[in-house]
XYZ file of C-alpha atoms in Angstrom:
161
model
C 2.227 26.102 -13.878
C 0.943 25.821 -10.850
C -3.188 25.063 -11.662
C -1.130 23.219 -14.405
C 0.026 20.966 -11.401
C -3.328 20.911 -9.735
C -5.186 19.591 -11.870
C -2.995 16.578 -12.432
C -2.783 16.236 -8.692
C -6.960 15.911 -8.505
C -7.010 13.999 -11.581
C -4.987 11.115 -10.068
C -7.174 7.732 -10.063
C -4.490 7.249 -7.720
C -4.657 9.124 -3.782
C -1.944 11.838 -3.107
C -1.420 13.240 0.185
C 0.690 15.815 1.815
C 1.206 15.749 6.072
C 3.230 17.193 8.559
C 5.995 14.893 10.030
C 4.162 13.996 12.731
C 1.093 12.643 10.579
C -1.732 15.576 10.058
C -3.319 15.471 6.855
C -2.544 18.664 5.043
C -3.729 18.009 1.387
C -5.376 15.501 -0.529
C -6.747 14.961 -3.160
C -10.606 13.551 -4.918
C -8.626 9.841 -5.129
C -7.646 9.606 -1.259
C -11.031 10.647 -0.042
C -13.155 8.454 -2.176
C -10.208 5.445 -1.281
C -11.101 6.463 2.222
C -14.760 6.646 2.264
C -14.118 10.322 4.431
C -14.847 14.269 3.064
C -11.716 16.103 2.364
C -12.857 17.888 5.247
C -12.943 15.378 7.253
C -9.736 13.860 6.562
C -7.859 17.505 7.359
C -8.485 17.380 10.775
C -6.971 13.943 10.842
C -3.409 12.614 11.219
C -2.999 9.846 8.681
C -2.420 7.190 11.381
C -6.131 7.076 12.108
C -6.481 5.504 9.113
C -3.766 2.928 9.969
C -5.182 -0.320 11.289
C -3.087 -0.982 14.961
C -0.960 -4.001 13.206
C 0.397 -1.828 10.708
C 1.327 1.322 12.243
C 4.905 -0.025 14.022
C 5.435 -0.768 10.078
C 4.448 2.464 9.082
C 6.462 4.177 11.495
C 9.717 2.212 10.595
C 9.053 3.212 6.838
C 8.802 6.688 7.623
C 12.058 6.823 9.899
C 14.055 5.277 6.934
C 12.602 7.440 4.444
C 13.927 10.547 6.731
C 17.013 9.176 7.549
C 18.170 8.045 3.823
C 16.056 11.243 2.009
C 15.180 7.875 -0.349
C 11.393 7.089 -1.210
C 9.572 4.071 0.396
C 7.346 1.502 -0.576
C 4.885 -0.312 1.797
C 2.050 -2.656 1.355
C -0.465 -2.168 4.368
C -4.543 -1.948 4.562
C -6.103 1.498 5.181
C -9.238 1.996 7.501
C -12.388 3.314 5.805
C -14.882 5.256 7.541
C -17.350 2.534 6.877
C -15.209 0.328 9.163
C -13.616 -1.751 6.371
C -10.396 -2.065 4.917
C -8.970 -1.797 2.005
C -5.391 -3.043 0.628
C -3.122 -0.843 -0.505
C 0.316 -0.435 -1.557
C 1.796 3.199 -0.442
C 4.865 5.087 -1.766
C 6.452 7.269 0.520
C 8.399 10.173 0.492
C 9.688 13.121 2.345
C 9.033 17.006 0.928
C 12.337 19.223 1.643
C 12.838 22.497 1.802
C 15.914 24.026 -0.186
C 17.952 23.926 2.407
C 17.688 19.851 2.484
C 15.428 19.740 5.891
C 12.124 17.545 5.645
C 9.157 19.505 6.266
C 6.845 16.904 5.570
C 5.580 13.678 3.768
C 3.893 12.761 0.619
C 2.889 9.869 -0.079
C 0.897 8.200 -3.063
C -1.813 5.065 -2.229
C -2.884 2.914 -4.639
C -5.682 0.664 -3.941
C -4.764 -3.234 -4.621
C -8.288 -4.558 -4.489
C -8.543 -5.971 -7.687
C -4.667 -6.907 -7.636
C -5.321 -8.518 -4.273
C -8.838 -10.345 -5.738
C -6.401 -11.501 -8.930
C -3.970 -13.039 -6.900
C -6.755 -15.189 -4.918
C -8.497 -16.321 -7.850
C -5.039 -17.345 -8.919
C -4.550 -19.531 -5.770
C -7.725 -20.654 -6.325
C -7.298 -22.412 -9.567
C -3.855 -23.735 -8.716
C -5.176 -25.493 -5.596
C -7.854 -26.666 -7.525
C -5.766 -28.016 -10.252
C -6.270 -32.152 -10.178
C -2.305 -32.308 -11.372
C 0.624 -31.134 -9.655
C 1.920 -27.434 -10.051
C 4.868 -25.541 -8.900
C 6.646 -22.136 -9.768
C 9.914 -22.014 -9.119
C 12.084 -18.452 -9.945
C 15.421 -17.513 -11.976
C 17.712 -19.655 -9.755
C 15.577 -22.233 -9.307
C 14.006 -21.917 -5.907
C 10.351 -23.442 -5.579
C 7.993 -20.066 -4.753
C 4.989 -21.640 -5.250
C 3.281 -25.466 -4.944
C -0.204 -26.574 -4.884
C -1.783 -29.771 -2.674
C -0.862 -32.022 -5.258
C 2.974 -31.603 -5.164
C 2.627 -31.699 -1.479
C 0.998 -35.522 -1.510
C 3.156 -36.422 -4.398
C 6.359 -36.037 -3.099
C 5.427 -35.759 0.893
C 6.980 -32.928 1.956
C 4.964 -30.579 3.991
C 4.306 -27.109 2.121
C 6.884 -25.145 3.999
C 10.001 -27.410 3.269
């Protein structure tokens, strides 16, 4: 069972990673290193929060603290650090690893990799500020959650009333 588990663990398109609860890297897998752009060697003698861009690590840290204090998995949206210097988008679900007894001995947490979700949703602004007619979105009860320019001239409010 478990090379069973293994093998769907390095398998994942998606990155998996196990760390202490202060942050070390413990195990990843093929998905978080290529995400990161660092060798799985590299990224075990790292605590995760190297890869956390300054801005996002108070968030980070708050996620983690509820996640330990509830024993309920989090979800996050934050941009990673790549060894190349860039940074990529990603959406991370947290949550803490127990022992039998109920004590957290660590974290896991899965990343997925919102490029292309993030790229979408641009091109999708894109043509709806481009549109020559007026366009809003508005949700279940009603609220406006989206306008474009033209809505904005039409009926003169600014964009955030």
């Amino acid at each position: 069972m478990k090379i069973f588990f293994e093998n769907i663990f390095e398998a994942s398109k998606d990155a998996i990673g196990y760390a202490t609860l202060d942050g070390t890297l413990l195990l990843i897998n093929r998905a978080f290193s290529e995400l990161t752009g660092f060798s799985r060697e590299e990224l075990l003698t790292m605590n995760v929060r190297a890869l956390i861009p300054e801005q996002h690590r108070k968030q980070r840290d708050d996620m983690v603290a509820q996640v330990l204090q509830t024993g309920e998995p989090g979800e996050y949206e934050i941009e990673y650090l790549r060894k190349n210097g860039s940074r990529v988008p990603v959406s991370i679900t947290v949550f803490a690893v127990k022992r039998e007894d109920g004590k957290s001995t660590g974290l896991a947490a899965i990343v997925r990799d919102l490029t292309e979700r993030k790229h979408a949703e641009e091109q999708f602004r894109l043509v709806v500020e481009s549109s020559p007619s007026g366009l809003l979105m508005v949700d279940k009860q009603g609220t406006i959650c989206m306008v474009n320019r033209q809505i904005d001239q039409l009926f003169g409010y600014e964009r955030a009333e």
